[in-house]
PDB file of C-alpha atoms in Angstrom:
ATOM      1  CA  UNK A  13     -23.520  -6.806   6.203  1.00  0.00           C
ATOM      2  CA  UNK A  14     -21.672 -10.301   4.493  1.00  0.00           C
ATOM      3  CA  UNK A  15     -20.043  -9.641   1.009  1.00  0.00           C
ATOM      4  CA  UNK A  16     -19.722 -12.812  -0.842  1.00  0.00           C
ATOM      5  CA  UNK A  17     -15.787 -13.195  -1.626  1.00  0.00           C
ATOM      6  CA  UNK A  18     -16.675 -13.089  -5.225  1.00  0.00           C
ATOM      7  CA  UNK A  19     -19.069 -10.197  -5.319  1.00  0.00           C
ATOM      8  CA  UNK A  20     -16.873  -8.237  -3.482  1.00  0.00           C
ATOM      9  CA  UNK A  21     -13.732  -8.536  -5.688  1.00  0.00           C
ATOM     10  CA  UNK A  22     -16.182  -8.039  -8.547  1.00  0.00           C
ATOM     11  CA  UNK A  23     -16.748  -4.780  -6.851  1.00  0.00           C
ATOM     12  CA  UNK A  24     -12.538  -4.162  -6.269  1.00  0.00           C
ATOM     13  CA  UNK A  25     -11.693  -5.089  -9.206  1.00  0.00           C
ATOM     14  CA  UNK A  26     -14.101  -3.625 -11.907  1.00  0.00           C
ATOM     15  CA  UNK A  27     -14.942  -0.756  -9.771  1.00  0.00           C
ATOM     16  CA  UNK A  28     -11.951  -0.141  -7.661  1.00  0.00           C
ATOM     17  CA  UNK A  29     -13.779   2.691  -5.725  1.00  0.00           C
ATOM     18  CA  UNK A  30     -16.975   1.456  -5.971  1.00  0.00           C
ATOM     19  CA  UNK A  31     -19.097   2.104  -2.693  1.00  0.00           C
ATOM     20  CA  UNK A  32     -20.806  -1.214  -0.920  1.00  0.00           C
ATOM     21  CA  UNK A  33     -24.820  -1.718  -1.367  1.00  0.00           C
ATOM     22  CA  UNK A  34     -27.202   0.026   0.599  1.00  0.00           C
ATOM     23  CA  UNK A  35     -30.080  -1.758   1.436  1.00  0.00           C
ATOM     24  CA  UNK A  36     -32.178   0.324   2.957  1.00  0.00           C
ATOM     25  CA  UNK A  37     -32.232   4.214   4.055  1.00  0.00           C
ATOM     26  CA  UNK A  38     -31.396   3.618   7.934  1.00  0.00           C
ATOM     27  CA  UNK A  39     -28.712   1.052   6.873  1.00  0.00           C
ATOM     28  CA  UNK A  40     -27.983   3.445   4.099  1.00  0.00           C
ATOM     29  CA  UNK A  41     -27.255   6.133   6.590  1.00  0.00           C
ATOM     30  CA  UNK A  42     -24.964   3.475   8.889  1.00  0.00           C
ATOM     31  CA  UNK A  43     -22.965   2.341   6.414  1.00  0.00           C
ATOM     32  CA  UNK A  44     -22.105   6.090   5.464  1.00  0.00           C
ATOM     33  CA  UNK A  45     -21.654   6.570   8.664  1.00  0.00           C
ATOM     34  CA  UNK A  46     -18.877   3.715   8.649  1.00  0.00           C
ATOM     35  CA  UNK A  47     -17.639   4.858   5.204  1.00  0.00           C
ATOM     36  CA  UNK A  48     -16.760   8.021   6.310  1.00  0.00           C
ATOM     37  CA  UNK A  49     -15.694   6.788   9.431  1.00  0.00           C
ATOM     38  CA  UNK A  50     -13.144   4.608   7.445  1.00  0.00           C
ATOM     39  CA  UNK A  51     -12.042   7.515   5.169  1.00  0.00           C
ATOM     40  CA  UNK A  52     -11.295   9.408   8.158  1.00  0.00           C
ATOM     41  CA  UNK A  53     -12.074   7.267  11.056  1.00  0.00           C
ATOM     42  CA  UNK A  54      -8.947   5.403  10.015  1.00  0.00           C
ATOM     43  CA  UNK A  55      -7.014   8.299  11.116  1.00  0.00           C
ATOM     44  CA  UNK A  56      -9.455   8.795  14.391  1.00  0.00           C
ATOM     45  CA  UNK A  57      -9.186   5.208  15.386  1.00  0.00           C
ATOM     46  CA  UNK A  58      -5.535   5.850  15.008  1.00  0.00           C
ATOM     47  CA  UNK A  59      -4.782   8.713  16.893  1.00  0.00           C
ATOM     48  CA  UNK A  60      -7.062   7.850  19.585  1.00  0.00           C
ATOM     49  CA  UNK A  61      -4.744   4.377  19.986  1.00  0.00           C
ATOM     50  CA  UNK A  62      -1.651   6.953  20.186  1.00  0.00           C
ATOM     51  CA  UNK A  63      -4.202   8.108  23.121  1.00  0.00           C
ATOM     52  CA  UNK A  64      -4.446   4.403  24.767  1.00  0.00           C
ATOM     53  CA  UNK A  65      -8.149   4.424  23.806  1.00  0.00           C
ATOM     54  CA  UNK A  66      -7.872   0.815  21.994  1.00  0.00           C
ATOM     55  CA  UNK A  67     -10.014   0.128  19.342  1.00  0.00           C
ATOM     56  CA  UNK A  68      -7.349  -3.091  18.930  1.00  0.00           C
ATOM     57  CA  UNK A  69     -10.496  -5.199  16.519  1.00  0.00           C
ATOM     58  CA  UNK A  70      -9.317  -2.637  13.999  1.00  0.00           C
ATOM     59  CA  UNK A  71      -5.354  -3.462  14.434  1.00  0.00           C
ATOM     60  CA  UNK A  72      -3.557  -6.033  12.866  1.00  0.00           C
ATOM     61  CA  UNK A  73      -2.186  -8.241  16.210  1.00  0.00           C
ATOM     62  CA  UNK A  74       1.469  -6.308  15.972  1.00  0.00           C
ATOM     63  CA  UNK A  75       0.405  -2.908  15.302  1.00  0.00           C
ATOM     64  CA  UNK A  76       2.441  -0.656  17.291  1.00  0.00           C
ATOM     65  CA  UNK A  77       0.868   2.882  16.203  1.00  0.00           C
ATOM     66  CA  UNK A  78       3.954   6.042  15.783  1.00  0.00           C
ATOM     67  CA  UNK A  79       3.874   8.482  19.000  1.00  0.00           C
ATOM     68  CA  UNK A  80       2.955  11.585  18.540  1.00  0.00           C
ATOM     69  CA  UNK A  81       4.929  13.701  16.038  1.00  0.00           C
ATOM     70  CA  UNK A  82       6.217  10.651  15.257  1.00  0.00           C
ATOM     71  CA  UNK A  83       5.202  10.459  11.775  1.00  0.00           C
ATOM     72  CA  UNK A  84       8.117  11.696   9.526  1.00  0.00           C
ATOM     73  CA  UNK A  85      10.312   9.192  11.542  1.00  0.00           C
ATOM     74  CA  UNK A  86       7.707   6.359  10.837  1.00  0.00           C
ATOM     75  CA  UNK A  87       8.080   7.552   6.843  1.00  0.00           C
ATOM     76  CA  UNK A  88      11.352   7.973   6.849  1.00  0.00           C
ATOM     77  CA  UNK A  89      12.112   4.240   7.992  1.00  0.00           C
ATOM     78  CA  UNK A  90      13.961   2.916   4.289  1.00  0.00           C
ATOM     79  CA  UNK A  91      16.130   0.432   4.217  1.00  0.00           C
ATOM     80  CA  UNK A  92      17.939  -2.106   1.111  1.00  0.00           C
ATOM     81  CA  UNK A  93      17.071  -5.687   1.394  1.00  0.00           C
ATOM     82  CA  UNK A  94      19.563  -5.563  -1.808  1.00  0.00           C
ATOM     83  CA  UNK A  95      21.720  -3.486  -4.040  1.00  0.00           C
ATOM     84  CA  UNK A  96      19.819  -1.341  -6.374  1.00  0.00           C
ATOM     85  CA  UNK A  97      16.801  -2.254  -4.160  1.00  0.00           C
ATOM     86  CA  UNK A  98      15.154   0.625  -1.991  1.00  0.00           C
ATOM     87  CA  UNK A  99      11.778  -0.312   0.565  1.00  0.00           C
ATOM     88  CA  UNK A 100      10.195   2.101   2.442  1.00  0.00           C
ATOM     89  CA  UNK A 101       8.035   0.099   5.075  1.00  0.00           C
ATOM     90  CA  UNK A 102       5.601   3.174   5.511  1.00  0.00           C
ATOM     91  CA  UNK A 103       4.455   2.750   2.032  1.00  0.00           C
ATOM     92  CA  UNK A 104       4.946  -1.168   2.165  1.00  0.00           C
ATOM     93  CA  UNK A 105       6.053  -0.907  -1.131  1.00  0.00           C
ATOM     94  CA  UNK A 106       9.858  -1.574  -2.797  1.00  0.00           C
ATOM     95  CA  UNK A 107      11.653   0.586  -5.989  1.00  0.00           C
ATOM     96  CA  UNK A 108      14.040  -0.586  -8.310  1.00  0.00           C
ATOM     97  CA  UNK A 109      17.168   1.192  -9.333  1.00  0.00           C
ATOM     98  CA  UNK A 110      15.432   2.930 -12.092  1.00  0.00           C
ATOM     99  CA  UNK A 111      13.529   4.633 -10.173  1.00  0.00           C
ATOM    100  CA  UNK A 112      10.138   2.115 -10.958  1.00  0.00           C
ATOM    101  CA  UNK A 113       8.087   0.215  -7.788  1.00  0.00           C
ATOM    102  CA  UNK A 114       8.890  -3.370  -8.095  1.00  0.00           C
ATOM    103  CA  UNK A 115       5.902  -5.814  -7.851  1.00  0.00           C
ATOM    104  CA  UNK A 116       8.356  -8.867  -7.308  1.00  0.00           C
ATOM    105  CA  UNK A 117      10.471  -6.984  -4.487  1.00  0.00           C
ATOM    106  CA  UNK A 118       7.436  -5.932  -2.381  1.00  0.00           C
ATOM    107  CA  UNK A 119       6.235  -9.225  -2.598  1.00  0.00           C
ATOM    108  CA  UNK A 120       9.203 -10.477  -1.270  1.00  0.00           C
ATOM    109  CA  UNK A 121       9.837  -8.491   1.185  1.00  0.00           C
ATOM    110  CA  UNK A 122       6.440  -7.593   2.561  1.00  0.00           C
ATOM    111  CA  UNK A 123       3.837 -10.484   1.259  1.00  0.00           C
ATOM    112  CA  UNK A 124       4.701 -13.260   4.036  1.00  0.00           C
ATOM    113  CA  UNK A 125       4.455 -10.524   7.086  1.00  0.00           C
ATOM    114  CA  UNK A 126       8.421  -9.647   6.379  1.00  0.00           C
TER     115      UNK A 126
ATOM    116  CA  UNK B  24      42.544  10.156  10.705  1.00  0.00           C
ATOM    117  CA  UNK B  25      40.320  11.669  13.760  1.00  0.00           C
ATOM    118  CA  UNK B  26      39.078  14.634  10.689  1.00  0.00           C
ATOM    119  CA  UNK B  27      39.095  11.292   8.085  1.00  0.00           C
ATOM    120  CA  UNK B  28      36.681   9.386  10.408  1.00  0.00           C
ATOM    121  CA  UNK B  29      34.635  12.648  10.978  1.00  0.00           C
ATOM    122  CA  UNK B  30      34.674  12.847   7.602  1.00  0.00           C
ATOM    123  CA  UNK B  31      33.507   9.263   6.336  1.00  0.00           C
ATOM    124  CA  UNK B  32      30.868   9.715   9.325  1.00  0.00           C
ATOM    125  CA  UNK B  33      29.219  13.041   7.845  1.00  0.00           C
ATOM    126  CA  UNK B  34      29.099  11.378   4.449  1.00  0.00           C
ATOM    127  CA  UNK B  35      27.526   7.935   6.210  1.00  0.00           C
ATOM    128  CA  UNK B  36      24.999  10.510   7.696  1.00  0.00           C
ATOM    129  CA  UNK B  37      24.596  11.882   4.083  1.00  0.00           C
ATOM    130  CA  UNK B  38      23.921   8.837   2.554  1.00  0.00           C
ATOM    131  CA  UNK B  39      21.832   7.504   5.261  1.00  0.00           C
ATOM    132  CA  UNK B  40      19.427  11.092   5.167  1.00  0.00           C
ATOM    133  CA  UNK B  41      19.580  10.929   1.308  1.00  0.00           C
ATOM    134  CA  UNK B  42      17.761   7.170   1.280  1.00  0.00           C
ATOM    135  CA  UNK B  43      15.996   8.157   3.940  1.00  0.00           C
ATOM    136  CA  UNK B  44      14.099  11.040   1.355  1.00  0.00           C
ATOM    137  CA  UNK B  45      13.676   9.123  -1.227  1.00  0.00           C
ATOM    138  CA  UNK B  46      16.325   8.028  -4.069  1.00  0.00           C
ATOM    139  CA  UNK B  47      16.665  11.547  -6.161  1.00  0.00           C
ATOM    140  CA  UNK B  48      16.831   9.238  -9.338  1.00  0.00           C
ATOM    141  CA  UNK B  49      13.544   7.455  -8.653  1.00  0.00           C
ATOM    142  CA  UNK B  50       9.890   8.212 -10.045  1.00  0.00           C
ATOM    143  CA  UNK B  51       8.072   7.795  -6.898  1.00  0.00           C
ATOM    144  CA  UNK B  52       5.958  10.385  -5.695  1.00  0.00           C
ATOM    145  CA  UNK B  53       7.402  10.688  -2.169  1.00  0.00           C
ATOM    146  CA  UNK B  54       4.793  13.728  -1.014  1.00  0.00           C
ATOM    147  CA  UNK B  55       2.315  12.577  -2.370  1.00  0.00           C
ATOM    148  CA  UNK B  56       2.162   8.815  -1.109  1.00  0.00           C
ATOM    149  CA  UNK B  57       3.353  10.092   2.394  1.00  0.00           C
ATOM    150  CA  UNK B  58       0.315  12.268   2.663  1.00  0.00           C
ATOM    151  CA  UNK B  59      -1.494   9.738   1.183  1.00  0.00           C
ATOM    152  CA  UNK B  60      -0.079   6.591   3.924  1.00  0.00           C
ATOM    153  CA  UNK B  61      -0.305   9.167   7.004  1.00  0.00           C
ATOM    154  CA  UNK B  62      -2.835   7.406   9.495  1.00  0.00           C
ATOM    155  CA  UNK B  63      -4.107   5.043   7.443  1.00  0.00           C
ATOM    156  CA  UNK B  64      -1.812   2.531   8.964  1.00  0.00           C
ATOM    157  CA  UNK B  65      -3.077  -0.183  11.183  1.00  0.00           C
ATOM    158  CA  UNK B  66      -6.271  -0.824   9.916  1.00  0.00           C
ATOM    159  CA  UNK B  67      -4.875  -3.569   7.700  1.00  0.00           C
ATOM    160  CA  UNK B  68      -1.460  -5.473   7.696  1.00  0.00           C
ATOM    161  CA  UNK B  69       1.587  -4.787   5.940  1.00  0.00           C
ATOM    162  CA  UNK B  70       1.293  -8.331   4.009  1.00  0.00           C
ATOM    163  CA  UNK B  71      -2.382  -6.741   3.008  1.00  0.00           C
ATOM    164  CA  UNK B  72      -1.214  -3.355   2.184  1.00  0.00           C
ATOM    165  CA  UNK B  73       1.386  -5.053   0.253  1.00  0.00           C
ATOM    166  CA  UNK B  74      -0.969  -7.558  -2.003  1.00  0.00           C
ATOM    167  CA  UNK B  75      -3.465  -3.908  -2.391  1.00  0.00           C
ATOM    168  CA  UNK B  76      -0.070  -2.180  -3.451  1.00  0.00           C
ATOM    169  CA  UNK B  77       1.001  -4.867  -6.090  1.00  0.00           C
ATOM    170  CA  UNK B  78      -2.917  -5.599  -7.103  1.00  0.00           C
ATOM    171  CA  UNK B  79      -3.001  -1.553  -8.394  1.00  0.00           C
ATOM    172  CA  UNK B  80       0.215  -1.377  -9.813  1.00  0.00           C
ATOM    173  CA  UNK B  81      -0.722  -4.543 -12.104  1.00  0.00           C
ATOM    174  CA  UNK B  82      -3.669  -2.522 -13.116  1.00  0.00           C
ATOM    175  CA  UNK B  83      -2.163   1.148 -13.627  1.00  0.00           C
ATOM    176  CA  UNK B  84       0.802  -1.212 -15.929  1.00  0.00           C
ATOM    177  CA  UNK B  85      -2.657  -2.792 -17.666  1.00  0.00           C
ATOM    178  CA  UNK B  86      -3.883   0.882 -18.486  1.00  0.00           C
ATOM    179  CA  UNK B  87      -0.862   2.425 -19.383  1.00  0.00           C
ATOM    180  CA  UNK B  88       0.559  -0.229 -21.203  1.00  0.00           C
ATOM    181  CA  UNK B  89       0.466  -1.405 -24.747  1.00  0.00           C
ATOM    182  CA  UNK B  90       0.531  -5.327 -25.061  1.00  0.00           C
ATOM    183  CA  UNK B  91      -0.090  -5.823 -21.160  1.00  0.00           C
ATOM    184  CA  UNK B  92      -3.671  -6.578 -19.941  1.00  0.00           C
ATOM    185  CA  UNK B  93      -5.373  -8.058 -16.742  1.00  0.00           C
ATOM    186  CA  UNK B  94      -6.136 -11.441 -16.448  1.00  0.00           C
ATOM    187  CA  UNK B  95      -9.376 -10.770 -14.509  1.00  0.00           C
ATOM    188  CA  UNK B  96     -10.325 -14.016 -13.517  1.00  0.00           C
ATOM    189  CA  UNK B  97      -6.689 -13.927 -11.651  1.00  0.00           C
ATOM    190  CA  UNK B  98      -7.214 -10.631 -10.565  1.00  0.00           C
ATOM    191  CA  UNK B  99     -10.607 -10.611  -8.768  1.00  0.00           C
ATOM    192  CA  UNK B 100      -9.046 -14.333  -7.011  1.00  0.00           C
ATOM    193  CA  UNK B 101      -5.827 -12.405  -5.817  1.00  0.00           C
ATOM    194  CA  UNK B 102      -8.340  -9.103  -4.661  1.00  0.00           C
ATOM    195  CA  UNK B 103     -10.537 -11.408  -2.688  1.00  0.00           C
ATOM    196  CA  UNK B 104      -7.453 -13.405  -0.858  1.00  0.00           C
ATOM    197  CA  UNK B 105      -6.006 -10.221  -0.054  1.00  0.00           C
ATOM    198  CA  UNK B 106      -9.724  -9.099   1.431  1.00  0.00           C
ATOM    199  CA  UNK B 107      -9.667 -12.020   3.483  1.00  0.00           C
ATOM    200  CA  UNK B 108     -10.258 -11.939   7.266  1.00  0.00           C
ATOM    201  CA  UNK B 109     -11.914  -9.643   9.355  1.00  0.00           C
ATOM    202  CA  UNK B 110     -14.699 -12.150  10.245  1.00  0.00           C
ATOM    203  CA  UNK B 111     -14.247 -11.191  14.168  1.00  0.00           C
ATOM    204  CA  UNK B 112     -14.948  -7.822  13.531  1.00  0.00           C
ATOM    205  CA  UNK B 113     -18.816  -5.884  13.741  1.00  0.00           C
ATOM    206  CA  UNK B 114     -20.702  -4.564  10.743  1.00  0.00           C
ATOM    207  CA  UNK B 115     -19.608  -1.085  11.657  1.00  0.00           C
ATOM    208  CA  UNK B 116     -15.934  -2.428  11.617  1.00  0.00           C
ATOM    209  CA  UNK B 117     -16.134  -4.382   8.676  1.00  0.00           C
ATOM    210  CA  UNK B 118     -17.590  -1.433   6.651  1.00  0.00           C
ATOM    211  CA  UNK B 119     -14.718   0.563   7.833  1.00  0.00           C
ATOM    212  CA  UNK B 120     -12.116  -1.857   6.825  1.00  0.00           C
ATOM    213  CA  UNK B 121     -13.411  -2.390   3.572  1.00  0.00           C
ATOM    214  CA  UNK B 122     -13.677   1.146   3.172  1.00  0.00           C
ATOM    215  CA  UNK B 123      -9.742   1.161   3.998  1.00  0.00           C
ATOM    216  CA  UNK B 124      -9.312  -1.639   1.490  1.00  0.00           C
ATOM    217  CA  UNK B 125     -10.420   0.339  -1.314  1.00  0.00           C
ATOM    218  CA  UNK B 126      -9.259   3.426  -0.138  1.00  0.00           C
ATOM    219  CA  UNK B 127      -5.785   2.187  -0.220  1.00  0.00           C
ATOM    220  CA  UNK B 128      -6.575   0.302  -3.479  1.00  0.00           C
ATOM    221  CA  UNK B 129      -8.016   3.284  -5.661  1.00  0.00           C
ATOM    222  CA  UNK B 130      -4.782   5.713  -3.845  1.00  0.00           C
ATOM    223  CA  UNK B 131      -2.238   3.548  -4.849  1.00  0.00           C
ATOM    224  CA  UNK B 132      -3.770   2.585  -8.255  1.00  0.00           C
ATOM    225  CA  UNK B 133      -3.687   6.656  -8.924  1.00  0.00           C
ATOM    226  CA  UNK B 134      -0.507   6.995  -7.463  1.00  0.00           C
ATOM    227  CA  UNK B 135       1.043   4.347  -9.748  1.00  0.00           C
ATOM    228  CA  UNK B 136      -1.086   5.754 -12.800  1.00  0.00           C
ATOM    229  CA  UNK B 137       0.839   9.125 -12.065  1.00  0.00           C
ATOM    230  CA  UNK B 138       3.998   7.609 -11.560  1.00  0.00           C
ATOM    231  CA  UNK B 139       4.006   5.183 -14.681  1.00  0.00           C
ATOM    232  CA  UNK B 140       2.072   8.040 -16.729  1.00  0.00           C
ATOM    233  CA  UNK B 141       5.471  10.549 -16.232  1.00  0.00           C
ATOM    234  CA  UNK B 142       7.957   7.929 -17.320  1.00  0.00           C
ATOM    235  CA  UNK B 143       5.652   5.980 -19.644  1.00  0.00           C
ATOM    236  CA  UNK B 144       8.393   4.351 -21.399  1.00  0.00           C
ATOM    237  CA  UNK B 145      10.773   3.126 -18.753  1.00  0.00           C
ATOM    238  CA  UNK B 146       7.422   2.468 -16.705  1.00  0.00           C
ATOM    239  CA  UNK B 147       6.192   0.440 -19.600  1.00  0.00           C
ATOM    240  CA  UNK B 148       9.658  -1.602 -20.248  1.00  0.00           C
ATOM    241  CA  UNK B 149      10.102  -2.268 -16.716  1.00  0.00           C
ATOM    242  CA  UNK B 150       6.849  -4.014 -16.349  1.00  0.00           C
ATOM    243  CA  UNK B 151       7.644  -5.884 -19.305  1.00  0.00           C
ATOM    244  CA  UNK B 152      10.526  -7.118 -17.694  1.00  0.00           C
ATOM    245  CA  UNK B 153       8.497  -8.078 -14.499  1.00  0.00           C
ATOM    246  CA  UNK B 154       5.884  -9.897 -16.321  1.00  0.00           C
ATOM    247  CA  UNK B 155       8.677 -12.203 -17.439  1.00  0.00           C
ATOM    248  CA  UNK B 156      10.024 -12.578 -14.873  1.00  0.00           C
ATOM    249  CA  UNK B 157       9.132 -16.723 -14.007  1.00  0.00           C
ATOM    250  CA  UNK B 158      10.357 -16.025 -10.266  1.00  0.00           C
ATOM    251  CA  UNK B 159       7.260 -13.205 -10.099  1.00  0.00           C
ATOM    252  CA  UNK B 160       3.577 -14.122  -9.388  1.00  0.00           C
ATOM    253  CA  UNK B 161       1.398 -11.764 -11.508  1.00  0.00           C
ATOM    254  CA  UNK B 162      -1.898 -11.293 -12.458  1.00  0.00           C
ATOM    255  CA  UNK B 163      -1.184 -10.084 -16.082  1.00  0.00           C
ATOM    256  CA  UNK B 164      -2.856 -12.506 -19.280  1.00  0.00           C
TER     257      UNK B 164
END
């Protein structure tokens, strides 16, 4: 399956949860198959890395998955790249001071790879 | 000065556990976007997650907003460059990782709709204040 760069952020960005086509009832069936699989197969993919079973087409080149029961440790990893400034890396995502997310911060900190 | 030091060192520890949760003063919805994050890492990149982050906070500010709207045209360019790559993987894969892309996209775009919808006000004003802001890249008209 190709998505043409412009039909598919047509598809992101007036239908931010709209599904991809299905052509035809057998590819209908795969690509449910791989929907799911990405709703929840994220998750499978991931824990069976945390198993050594590499899936590694899936992972971004430094992807270093949390061991097991690792997870609240992986969340909990905050830190200030500046006063009034709070980034959680598990969330990839930067607040403000009052309490708001901060489109400019995350950029900055996360955009480029950090 | 040993019970001062012991001291200063509980209250680091405080203060380190306290950021650690989550600023008490902010609006984010710790729970909910830590259940929502929880092995969904990996599949794409932090730079990605962080362009599908900013991409559906710029449109919960659009819907909640008065006076703030989408520049579409921008929008759909910025969703597509963040959607980039991923040519090496199979159909299966791709699927999957697109699934992930809009997964994370729709998430955080409710997350931020929740967020911005409890403190509409400060939400509002503080997205004001990033639109015009000329050091921040946004996809707002």
């Amino acid at each position: 399956m190709k998505f043409s760069r412009t039909g598919l952020a047509c598809m992101l960005s007036f239908g931010l949860l709209a599904l991809p086509p299905l052509h035809s009832p057998s590819h209908a069936g795969k690509t449910a198959d791989a929907i799911a699989a990405g709703l929840v197969g994220a998750a499978i993919v991931a824990a069976a890395s945390r198993h050594h079973k590499h899936h590694k087409r899936m992972y971004y080149d430094s992807y270093e998955p949390y061991p097991d029961n690792g997870y609240d440790t992986y969340w909990n990893n905050v830190y200030s790249p500046a006063a009034g400034i709070t980034c959680y890396r598990a969330q990839v995502a930067c607040y403000k001071a009052n309490g708001h997310f901060s489109a400019k911060w995350t950029r900055m900190q996360f955009a480029d790879g950090e | 000065m040993k019970n001062m030091t012991m001291g200063l060192a509980a209250l680091a520890l405080l203060a380190v556990s306290g950021v650690a949760q989550g600023a008490d003063d902010d609006h984010r919805l710790d729970d909910a976007w830590k259940a929502a994050v929880e092995d969904n890492e990996g599949v794409l990149s932090p730079a990605q997650v962080s362009g599908l982050n900013i991409l559906a906070y710029e449109s919960a500010v659009a819907r909640l907003c008065d006076g703030i709207k989408l520049d579409e045209k921008k929008f759909a360019a910025s969703v597509a460059a963040v959607v980039t790559g991923g040519s090496a993987l199979s159909e299966e894969e791709q699927v999957q990782r697109l699934t992930a892309v809009m997964f994370q996209l729709g998430t955080a775009n409710g997350l931020f709709l929740a967020e911005g919808a409890m403190k509409k006000d400060t939400f509002c004003a503080h997205a004001a204040e990033e639109k015009a802001d000329k050091d921040n890249p946004h996809n707002w008209q």
